[in-house]
mmCIF file of C-alpha atoms and ligand atoms in Angstrom:
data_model
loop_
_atom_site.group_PDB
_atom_site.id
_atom_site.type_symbol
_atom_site.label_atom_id
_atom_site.label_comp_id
_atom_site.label_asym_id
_atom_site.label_seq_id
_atom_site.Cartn_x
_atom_site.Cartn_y
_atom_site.Cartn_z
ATOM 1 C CA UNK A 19 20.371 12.498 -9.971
ATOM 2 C CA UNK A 20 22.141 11.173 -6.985
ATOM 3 C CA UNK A 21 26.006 12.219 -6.510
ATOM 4 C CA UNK A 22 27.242 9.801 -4.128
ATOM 5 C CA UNK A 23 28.209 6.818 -5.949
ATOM 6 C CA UNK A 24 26.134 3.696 -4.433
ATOM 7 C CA UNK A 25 27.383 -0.101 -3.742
ATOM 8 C CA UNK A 26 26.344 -2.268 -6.336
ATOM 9 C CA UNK A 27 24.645 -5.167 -4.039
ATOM 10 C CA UNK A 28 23.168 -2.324 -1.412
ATOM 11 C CA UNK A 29 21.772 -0.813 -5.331
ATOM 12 C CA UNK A 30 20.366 -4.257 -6.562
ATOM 13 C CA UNK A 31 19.146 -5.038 -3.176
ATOM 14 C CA UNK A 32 17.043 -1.792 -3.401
ATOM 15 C CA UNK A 33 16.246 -2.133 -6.624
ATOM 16 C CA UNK A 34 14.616 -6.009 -6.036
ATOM 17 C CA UNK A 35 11.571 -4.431 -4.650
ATOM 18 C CA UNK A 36 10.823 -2.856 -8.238
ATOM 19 C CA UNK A 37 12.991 -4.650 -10.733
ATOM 20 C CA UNK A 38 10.524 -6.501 -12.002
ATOM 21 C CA UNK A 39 7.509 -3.952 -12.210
ATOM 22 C CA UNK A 40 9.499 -1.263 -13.426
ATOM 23 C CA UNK A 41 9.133 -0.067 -16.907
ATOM 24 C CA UNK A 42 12.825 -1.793 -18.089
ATOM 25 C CA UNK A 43 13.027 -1.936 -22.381
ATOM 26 C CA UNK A 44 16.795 -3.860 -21.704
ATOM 27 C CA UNK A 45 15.282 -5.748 -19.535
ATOM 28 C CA UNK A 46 12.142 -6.837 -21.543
ATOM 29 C CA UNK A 47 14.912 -7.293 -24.810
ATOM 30 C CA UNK A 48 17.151 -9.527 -23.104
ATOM 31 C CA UNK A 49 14.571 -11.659 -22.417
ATOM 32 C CA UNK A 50 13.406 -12.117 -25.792
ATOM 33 C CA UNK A 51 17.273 -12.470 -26.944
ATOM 34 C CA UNK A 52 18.010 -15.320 -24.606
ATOM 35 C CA UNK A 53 14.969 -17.337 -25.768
ATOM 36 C CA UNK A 54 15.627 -16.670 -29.533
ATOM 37 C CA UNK A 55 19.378 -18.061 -29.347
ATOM 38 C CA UNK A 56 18.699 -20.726 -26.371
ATOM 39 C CA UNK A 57 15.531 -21.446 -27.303
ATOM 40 C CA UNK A 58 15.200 -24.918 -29.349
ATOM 41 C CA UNK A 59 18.254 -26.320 -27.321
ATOM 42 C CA UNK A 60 18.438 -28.577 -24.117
ATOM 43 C CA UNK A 61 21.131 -28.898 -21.583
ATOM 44 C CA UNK A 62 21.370 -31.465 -19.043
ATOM 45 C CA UNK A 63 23.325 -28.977 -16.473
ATOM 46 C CA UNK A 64 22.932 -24.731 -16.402
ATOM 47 C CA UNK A 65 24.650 -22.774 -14.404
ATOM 48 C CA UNK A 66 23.344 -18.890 -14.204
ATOM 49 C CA UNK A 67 25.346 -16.290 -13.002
ATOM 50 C CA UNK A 68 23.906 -13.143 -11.734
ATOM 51 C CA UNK A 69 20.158 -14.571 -12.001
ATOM 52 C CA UNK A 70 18.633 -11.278 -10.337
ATOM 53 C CA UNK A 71 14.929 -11.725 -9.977
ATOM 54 C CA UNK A 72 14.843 -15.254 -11.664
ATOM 55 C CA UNK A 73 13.981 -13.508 -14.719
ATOM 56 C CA UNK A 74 15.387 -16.109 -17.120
ATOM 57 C CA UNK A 75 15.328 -18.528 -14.213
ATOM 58 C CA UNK A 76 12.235 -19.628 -15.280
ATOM 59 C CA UNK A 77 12.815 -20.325 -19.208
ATOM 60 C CA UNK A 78 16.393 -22.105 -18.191
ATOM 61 C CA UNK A 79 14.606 -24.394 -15.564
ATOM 62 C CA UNK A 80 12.321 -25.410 -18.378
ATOM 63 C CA UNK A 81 15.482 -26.205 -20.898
ATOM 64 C CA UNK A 82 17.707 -27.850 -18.234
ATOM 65 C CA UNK A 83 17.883 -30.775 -16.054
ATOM 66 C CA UNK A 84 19.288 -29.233 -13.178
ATOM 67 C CA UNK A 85 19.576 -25.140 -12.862
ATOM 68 C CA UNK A 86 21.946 -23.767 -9.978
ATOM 69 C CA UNK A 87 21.349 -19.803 -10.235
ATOM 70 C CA UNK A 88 23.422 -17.486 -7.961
ATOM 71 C CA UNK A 89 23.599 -13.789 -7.237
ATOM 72 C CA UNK A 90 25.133 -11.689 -4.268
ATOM 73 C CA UNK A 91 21.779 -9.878 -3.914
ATOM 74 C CA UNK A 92 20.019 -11.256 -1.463
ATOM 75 C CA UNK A 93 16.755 -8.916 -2.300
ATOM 76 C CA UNK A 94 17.111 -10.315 -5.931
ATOM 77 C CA UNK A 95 17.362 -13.702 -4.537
ATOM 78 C CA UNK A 96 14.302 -13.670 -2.490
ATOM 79 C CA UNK A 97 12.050 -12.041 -5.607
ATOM 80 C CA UNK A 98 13.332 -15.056 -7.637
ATOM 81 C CA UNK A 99 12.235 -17.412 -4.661
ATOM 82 C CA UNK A 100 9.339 -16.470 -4.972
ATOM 83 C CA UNK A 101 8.946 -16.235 -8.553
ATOM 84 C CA UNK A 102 9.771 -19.829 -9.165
ATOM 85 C CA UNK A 103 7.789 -21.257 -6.001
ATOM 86 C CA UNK A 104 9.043 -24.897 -5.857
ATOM 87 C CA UNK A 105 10.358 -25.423 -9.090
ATOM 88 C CA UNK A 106 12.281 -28.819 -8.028
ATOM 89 C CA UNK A 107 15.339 -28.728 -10.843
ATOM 90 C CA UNK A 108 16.443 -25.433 -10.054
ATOM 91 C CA UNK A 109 19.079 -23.894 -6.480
ATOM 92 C CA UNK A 110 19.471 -21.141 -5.610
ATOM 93 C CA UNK A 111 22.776 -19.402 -3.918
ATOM 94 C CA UNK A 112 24.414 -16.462 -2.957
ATOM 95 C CA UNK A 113 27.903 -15.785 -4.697
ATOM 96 C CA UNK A 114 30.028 -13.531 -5.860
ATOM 97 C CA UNK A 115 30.584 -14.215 -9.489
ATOM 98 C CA UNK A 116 33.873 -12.387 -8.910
ATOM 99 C CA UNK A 117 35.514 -15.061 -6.450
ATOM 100 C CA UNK A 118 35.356 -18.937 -7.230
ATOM 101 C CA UNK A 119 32.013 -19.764 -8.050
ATOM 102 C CA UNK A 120 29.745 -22.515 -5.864
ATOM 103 C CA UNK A 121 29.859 -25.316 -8.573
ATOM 104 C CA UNK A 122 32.460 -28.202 -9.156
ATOM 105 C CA UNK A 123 34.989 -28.437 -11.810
ATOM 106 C CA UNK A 124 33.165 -29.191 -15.544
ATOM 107 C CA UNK A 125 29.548 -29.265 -13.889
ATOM 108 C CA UNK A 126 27.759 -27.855 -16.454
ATOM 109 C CA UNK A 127 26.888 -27.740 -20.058
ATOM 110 C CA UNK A 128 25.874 -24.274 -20.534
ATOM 111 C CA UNK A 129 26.808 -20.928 -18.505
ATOM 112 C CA UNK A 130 24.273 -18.180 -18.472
ATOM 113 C CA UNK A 131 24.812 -14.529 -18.144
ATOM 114 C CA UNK A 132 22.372 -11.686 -18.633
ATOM 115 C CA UNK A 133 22.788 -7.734 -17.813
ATOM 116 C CA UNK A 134 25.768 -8.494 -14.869
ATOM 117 C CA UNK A 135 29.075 -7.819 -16.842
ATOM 118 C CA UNK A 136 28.840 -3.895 -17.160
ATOM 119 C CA UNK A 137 29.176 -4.220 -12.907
ATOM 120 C CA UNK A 138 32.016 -5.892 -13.298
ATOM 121 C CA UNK A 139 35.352 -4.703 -13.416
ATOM 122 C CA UNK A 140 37.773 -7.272 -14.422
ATOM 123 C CA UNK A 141 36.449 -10.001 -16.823
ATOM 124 C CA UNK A 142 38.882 -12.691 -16.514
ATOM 125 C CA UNK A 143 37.938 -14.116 -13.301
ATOM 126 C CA UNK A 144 34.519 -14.718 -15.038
ATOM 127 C CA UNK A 145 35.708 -16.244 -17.813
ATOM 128 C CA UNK A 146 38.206 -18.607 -16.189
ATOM 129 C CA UNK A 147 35.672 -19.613 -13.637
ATOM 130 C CA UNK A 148 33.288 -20.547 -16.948
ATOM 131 C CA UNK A 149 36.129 -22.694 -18.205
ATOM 132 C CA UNK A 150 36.555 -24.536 -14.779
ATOM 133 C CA UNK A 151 32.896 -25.479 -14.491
ATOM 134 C CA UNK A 152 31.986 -25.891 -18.007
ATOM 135 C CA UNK A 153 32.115 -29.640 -19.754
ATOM 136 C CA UNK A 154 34.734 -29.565 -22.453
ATOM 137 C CA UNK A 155 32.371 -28.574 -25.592
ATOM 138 C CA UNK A 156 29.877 -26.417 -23.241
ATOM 139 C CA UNK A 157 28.613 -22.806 -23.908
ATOM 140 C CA UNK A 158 29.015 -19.884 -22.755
ATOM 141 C CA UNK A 159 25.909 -17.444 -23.799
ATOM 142 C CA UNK A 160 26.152 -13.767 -22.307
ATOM 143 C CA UNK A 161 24.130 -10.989 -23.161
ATOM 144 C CA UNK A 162 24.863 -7.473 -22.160
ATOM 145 C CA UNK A 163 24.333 -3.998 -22.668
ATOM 146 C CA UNK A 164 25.625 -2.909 -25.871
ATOM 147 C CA UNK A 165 29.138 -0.885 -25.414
ATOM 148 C CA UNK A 166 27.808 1.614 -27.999
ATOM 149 C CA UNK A 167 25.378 2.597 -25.468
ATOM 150 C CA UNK A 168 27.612 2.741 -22.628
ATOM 151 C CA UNK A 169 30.103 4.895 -24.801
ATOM 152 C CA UNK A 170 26.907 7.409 -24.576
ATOM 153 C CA UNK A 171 26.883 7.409 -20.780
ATOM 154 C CA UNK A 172 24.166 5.178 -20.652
ATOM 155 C CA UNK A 173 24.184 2.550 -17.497
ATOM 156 C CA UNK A 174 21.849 0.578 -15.358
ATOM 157 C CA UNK A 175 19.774 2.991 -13.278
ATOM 158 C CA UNK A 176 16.438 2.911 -11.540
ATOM 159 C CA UNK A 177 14.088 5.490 -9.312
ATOM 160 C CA UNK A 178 14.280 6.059 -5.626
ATOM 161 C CA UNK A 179 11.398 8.177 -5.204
ATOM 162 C CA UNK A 180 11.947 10.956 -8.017
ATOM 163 C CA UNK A 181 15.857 10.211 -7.405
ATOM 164 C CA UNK A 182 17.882 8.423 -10.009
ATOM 165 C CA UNK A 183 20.500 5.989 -8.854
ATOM 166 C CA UNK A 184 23.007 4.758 -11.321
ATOM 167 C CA UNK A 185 24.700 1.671 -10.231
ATOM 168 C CA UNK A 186 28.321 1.360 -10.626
ATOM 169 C CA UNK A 187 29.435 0.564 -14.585
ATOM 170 C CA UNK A 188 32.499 -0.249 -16.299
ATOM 171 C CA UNK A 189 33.281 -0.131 -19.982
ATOM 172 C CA UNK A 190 34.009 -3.413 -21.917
ATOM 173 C CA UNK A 191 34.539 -3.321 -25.355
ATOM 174 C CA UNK A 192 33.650 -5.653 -28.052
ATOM 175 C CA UNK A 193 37.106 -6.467 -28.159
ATOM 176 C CA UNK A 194 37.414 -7.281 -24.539
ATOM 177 C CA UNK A 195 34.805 -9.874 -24.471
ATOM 178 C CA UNK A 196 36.921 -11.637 -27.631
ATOM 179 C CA UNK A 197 40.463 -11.090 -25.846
ATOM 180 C CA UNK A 198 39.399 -12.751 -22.727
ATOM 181 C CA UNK A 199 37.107 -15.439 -24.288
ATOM 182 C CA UNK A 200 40.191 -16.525 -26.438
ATOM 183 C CA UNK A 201 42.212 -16.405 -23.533
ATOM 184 C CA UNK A 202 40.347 -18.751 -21.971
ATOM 185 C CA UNK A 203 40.143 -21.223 -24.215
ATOM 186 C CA UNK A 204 36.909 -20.577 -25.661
ATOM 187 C CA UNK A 205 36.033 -19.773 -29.291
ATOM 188 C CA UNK A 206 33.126 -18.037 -30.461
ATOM 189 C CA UNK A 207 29.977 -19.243 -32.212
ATOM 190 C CA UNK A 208 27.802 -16.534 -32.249
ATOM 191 C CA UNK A 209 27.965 -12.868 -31.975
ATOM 192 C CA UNK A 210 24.670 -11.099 -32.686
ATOM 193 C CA UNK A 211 23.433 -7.231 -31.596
ATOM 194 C CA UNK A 212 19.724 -6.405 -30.687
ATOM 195 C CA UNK A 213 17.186 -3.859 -31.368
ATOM 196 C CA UNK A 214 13.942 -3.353 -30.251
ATOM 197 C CA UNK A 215 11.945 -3.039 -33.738
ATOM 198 C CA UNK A 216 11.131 0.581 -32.611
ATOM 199 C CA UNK A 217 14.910 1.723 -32.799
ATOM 200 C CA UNK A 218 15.893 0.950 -35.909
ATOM 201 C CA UNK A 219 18.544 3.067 -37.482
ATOM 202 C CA UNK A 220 19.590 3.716 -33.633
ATOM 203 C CA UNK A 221 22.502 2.141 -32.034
ATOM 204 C CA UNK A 222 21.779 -1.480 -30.888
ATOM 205 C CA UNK A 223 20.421 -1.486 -27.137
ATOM 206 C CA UNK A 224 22.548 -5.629 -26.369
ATOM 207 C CA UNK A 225 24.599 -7.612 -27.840
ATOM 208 C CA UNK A 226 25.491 -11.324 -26.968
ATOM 209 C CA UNK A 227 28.064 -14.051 -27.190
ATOM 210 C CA UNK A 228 27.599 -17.291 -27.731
ATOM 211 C CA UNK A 229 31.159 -19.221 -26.910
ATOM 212 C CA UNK A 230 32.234 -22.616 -26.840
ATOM 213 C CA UNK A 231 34.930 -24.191 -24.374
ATOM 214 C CA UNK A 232 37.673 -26.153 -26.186
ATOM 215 C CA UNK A 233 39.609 -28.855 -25.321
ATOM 216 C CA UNK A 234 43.040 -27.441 -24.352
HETATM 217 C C1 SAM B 6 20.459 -5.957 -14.215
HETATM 218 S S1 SAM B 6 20.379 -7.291 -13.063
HETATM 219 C C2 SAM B 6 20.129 -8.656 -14.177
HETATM 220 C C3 SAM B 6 19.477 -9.810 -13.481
HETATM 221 C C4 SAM B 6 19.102 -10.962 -14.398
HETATM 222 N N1 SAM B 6 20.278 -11.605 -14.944
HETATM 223 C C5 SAM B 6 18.214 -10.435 -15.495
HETATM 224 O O1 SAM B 6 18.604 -10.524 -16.663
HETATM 225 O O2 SAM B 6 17.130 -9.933 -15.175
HETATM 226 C C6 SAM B 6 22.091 -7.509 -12.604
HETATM 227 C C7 SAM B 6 22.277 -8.569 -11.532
HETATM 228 O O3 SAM B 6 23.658 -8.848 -11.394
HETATM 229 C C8 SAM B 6 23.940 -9.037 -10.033
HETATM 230 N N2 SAM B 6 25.375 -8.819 -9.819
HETATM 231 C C9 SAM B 6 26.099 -7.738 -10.147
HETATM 232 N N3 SAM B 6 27.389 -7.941 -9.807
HETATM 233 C C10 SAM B 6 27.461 -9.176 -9.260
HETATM 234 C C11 SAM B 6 28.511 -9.951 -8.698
HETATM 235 N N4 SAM B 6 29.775 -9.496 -8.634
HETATM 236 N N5 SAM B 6 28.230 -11.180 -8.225
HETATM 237 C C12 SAM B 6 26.958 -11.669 -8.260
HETATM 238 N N6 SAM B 6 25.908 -10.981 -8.770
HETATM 239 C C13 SAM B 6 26.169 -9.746 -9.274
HETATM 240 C C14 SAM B 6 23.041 -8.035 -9.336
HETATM 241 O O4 SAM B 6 22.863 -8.337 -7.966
HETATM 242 C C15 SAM B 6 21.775 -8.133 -10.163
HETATM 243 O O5 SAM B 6 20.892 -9.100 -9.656
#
């Protein structure tokens, strides 16, 4: 186990050149949870936030018109590249979904974000930059680490050689996600928390959000 604490990009920018190969079990759920709630809906307009290796890239380009999918990894960025070839409907950016994000005011129908929240400190900025680019009516679907499990020291980590490196985590609550959401403007649909059918009776490994943006 590493000591020194590492940068989150220089950590995911590492990380790229395994993330996909490497045994992952919140990775592999999260995928299945996105296409069980997202799955028998289209969107004209998706905006992904924090689209890593293109992951869900590839199931969002097939449910949206147009995909623009960012992430301040440049490693992850090129994996995803290449992943999705020349997939025509979907760009590809680097941001920082902490400052104002690359897309114009109400832009999009439906906001996607998958296993990026725990590196972030401060939620609102997220939120209110959802609520800027979202239609009025569009959803915001995020699916994260479960707190439980981060209450139990648990955060995202991968091997260096036979080094661990744990990438920089913060703490949200349930009731953060609901104070901020509410905040700004958005109400919640759906709230649902995930198990892999081999840890039943453990604590759930995600849970996600499914919000809608109001009219204010
Ligand atoms: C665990 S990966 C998840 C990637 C993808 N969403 C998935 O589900 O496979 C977390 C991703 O969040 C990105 N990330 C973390 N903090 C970020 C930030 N402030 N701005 C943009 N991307 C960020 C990382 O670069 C990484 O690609």
């Amino acid at each position: 186990m590493s000591n020194n604490p590492i940068n989150i990009q220089d950590a995911y920018n590492e990380w790229s050149q395994t993330y996909d190969s490497d045994k992952n079990a919140t990775r592999d759920l999260d995928q299945v949870v996105i296409r069980r709630v997202l799955g028998e809906f289209r969107f004209e307009s998706i905006i992904e936030i924090g689209c890593g290796s293109g992951k869900n890239t590839v199931f969002l380009s097939q449910l949206g018109g147009r995909v623009s999918a960012f992430d301040f990894s440049e490693g992850m960025l090129t994996k995803a590249k290449e992943k999705l070839g020349k997939i025509p409907n979907v760009i590809f950016s680097v941001a920082d979904i902490t400052k104002p994000w690359p897309c114009a005011e109400q832009s999009a129908n439906l906001v996607t974000c998958n296993l990026v929240l725990e590196h972030v400190e401060e939620l609102s900025v997220v939120f209110s930059e959802a609520a800027r680019t979202l239609v009025n009516g569009g959803w915001f679907f995020i699916c994260e680490l479960h707190p439980f499990r981060q209450y139990q020291g648990i955060v995202a980590n991968y091997y260096n050689g036979d080094q661990i490196i744990q990438i920089p985590a913060f703490v949200h609550h349930i009731s953060d996600f609901l104070g901020v959401a509410q905040k700004s403007s958005f109400v919640l649909k759906q709230l649902q928390e995930w198990w892999r059918e081999k840890d039943q009776g453990k604590p759930p490994r995600l849970v996600s959000f499914l919000f809608e943006k109001t009219v204010k």
